[in-house]
PDB file of C-alpha atoms in Angstrom:
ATOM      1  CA  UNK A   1      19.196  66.696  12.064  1.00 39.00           C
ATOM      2  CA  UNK A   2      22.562  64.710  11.907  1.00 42.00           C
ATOM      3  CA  UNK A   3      21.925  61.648   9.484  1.00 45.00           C
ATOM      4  CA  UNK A   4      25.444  60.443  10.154  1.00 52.00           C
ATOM      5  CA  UNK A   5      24.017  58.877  13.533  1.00 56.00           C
ATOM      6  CA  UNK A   6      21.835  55.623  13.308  1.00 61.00           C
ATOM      7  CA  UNK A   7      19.004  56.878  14.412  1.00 59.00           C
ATOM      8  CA  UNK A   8      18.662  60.160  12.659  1.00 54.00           C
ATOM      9  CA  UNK A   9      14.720  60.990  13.047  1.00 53.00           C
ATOM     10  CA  UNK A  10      15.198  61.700  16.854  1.00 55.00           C
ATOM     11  CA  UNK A  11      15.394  65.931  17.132  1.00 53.00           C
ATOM     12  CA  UNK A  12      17.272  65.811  20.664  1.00 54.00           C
ATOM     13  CA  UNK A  13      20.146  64.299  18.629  1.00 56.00           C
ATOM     14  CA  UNK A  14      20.862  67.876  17.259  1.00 56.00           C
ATOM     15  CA  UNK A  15      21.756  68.399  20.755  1.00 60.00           C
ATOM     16  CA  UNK A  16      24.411  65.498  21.599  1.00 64.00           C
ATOM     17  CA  UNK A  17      27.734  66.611  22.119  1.00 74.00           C
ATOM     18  CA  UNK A  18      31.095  65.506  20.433  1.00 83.00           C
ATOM     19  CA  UNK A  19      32.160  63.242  23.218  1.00 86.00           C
ATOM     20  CA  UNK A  20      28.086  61.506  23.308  1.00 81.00           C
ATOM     21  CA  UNK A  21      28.498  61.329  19.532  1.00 81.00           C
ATOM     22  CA  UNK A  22      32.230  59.273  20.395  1.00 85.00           C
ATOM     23  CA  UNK A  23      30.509  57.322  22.538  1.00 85.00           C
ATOM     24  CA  UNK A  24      27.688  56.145  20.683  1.00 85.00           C
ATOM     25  CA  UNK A  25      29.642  55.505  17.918  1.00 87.00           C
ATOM     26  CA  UNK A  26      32.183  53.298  19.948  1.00 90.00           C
ATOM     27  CA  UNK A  27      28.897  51.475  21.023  1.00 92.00           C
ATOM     28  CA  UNK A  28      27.556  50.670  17.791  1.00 92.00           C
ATOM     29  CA  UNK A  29      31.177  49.245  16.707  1.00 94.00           C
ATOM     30  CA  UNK A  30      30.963  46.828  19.921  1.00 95.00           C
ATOM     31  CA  UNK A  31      27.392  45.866  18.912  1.00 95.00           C
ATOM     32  CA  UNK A  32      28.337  45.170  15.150  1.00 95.00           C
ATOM     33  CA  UNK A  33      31.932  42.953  16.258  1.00 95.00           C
ATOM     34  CA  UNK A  34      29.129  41.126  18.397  1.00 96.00           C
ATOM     35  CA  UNK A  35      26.088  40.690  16.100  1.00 95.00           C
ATOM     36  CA  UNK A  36      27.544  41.584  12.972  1.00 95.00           C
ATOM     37  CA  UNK A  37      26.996  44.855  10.766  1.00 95.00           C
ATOM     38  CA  UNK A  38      24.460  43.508   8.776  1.00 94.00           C
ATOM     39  CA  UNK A  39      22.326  42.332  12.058  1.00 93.00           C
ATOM     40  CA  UNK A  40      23.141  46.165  13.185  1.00 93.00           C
ATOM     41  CA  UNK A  41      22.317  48.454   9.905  1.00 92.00           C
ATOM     42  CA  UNK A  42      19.010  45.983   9.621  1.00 92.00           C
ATOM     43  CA  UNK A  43      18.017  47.073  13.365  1.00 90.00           C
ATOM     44  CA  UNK A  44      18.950  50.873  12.560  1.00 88.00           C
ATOM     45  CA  UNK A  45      17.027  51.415   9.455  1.00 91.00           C
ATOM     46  CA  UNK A  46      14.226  49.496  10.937  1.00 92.00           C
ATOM     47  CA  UNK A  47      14.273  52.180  13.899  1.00 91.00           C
ATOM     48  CA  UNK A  48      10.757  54.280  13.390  1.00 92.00           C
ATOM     49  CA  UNK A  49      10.172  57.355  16.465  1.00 92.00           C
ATOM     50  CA  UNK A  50       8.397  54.585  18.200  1.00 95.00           C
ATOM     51  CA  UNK A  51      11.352  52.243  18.368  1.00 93.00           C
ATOM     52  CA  UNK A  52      14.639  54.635  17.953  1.00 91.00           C
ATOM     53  CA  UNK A  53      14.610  55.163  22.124  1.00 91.00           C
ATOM     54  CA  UNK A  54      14.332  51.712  22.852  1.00 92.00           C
ATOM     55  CA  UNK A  55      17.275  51.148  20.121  1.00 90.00           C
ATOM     56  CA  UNK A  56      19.141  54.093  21.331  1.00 89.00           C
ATOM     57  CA  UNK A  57      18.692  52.335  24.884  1.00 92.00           C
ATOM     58  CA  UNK A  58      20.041  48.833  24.020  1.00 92.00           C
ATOM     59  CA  UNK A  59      23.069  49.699  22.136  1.00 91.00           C
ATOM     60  CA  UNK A  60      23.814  52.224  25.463  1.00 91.00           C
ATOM     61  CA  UNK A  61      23.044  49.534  28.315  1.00 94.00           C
ATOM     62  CA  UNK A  62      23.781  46.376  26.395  1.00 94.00           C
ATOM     63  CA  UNK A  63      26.717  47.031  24.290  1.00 93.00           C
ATOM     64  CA  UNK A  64      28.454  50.477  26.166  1.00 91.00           C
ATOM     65  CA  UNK A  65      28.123  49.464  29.593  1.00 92.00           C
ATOM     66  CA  UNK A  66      27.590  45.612  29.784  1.00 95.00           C
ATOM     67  CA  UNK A  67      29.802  43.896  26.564  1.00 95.00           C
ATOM     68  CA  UNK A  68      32.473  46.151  27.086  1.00 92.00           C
ATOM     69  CA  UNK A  69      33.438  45.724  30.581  1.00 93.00           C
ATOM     70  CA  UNK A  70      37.346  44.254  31.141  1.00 94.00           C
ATOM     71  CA  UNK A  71      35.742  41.716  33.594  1.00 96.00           C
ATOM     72  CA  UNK A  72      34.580  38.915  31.618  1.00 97.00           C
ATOM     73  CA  UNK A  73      35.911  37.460  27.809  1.00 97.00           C
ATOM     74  CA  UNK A  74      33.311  37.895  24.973  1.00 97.00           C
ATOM     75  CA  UNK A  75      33.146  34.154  25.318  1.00 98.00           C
ATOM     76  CA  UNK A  76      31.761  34.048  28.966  1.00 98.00           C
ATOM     77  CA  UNK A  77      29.302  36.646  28.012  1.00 98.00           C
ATOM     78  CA  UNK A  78      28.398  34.666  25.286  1.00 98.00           C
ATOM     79  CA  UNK A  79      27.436  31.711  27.227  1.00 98.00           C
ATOM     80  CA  UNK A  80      25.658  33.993  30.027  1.00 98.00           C
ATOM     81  CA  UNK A  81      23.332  35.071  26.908  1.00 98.00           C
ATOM     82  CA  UNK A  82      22.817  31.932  25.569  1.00 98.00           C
ATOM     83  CA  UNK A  83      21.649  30.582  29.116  1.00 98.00           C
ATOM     84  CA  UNK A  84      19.691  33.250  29.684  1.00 98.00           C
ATOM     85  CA  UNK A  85      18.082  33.365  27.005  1.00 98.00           C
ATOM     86  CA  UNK A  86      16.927  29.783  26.629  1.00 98.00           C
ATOM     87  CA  UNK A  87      15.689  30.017  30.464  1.00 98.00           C
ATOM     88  CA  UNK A  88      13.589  33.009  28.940  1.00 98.00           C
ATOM     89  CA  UNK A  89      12.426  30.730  25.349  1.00 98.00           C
ATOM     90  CA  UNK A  90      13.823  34.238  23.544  1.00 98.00           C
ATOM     91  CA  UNK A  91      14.319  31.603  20.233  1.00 98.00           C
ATOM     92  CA  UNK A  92      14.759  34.411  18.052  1.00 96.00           C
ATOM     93  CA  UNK A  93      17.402  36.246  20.339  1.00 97.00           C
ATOM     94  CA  UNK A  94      19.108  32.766  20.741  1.00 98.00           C
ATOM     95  CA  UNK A  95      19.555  32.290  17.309  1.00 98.00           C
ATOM     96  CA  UNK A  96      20.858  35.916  16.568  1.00 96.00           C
ATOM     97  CA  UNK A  97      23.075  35.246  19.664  1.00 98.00           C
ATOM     98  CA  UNK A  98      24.312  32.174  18.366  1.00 98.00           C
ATOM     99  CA  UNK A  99      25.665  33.739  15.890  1.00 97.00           C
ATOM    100  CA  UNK A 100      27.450  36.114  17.854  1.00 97.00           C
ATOM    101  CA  UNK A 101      29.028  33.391  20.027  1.00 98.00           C
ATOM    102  CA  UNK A 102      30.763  31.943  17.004  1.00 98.00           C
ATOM    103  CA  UNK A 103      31.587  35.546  16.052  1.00 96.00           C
ATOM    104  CA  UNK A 104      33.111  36.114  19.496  1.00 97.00           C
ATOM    105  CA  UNK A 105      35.069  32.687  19.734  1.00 97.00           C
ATOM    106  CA  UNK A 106      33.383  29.676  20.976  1.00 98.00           C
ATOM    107  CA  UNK A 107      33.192  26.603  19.580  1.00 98.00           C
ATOM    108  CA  UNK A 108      30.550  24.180  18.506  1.00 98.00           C
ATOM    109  CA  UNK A 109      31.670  22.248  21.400  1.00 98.00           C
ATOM    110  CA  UNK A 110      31.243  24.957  23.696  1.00 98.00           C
ATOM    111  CA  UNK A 111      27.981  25.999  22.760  1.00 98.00           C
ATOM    112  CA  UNK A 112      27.126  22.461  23.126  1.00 98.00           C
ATOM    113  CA  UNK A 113      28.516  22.561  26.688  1.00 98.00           C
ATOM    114  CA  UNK A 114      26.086  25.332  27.478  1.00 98.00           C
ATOM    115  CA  UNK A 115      23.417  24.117  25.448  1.00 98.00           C
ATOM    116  CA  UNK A 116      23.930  20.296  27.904  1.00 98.00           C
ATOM    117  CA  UNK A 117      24.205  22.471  31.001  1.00 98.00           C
ATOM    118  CA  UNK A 118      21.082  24.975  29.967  1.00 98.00           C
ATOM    119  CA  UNK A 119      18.873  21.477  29.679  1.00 98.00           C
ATOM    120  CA  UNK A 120      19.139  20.488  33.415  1.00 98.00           C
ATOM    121  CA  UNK A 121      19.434  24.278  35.217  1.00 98.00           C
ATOM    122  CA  UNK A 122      16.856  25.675  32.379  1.00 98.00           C
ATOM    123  CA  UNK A 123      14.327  22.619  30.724  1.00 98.00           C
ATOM    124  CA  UNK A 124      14.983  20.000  29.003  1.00 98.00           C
ATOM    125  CA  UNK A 125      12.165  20.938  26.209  1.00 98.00           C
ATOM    126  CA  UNK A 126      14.551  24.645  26.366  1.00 98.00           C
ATOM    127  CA  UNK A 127      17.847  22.455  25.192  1.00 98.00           C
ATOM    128  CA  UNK A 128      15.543  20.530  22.831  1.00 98.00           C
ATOM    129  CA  UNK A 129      15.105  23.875  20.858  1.00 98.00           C
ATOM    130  CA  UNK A 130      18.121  25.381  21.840  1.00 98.00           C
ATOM    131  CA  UNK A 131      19.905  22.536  20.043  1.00 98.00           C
ATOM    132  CA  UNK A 132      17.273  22.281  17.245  1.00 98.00           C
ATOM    133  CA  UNK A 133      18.480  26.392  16.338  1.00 98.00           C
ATOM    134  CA  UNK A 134      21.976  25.829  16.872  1.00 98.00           C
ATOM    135  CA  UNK A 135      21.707  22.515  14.763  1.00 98.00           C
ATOM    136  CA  UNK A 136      20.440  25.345  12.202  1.00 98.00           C
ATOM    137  CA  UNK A 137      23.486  28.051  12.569  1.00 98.00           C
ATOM    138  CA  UNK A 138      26.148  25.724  12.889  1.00 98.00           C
ATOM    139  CA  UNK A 139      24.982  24.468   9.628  1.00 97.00           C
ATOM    140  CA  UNK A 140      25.076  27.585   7.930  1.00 94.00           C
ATOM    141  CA  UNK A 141      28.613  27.874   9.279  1.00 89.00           C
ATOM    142  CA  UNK A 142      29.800  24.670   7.797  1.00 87.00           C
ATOM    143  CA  UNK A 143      27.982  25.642   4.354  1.00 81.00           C
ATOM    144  CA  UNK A 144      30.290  28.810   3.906  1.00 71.00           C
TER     145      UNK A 144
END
């Protein structure tokens, strides 16, 4: 088996090809610009059999296919997540994505815009936690 991939117990990854093995690889360094490479080697060495598909799966849909499209700036696709996830109450996603929308460019004030627009299209009681977690990052932002 090839331990130099990040999710080394699978056996059909003795069978991926250079250009798969580019690919992945180019997908894992869009996934750790976005959620950071601590957030990323966390997730991969957390990976058991039962969960290295599923991981295999996001980092192919979410961060090959989706985040690295030309159509839309990391920012905008920042501010889709954070919508959507609030309309879903995915608090521990919103937080992690939080993070990622500093990481990718916005400003406090924009989150805030999203986090204002997310209250009347998504809940009120959503923007009430929404703001409550990214009370909590920004702080952690302004403490470094």
């Amino acid at each position: 088996m090839n331990s130099s991939l990040p999710f080394p117990r699978r056996k059909s990854h003795d069978r991926i090809t250079t250009p798969a093995r580019r690919r992945l690889r180019r997908r894992l360094e869009v996934r750790k610009q976005v959620l950071g490479t601590e957030h990323v080697a966390r997730a991969t060495a957390n990976s058991t059999d039962f969960t290295d598909e599923f991981q295999e799966m996001i980092t192919r849909f979410a961060w090959g296919t989706i985040w690295t499209r030309d159509g839309l700036p990391r920012t905008t696709r920042s501010a889709i997540t954070l919508t959507a996830l609030i309309a879903g109450g995915y608090w521990e996603e919103l937080e992690m994505h939080v993070h990622a929308a500093l990481r990718n460019g916005m400003t406090a004030d924009e989150i805030k815009e999203v986090f204002l627009q997310s209250a009347i299209y998504c809940s009120i009681p959503a923007a009430n936690t929404a703001f409550k977690i990214g009370k909590a990052v920004l702080a952690e932002y302004e403490g470094k």
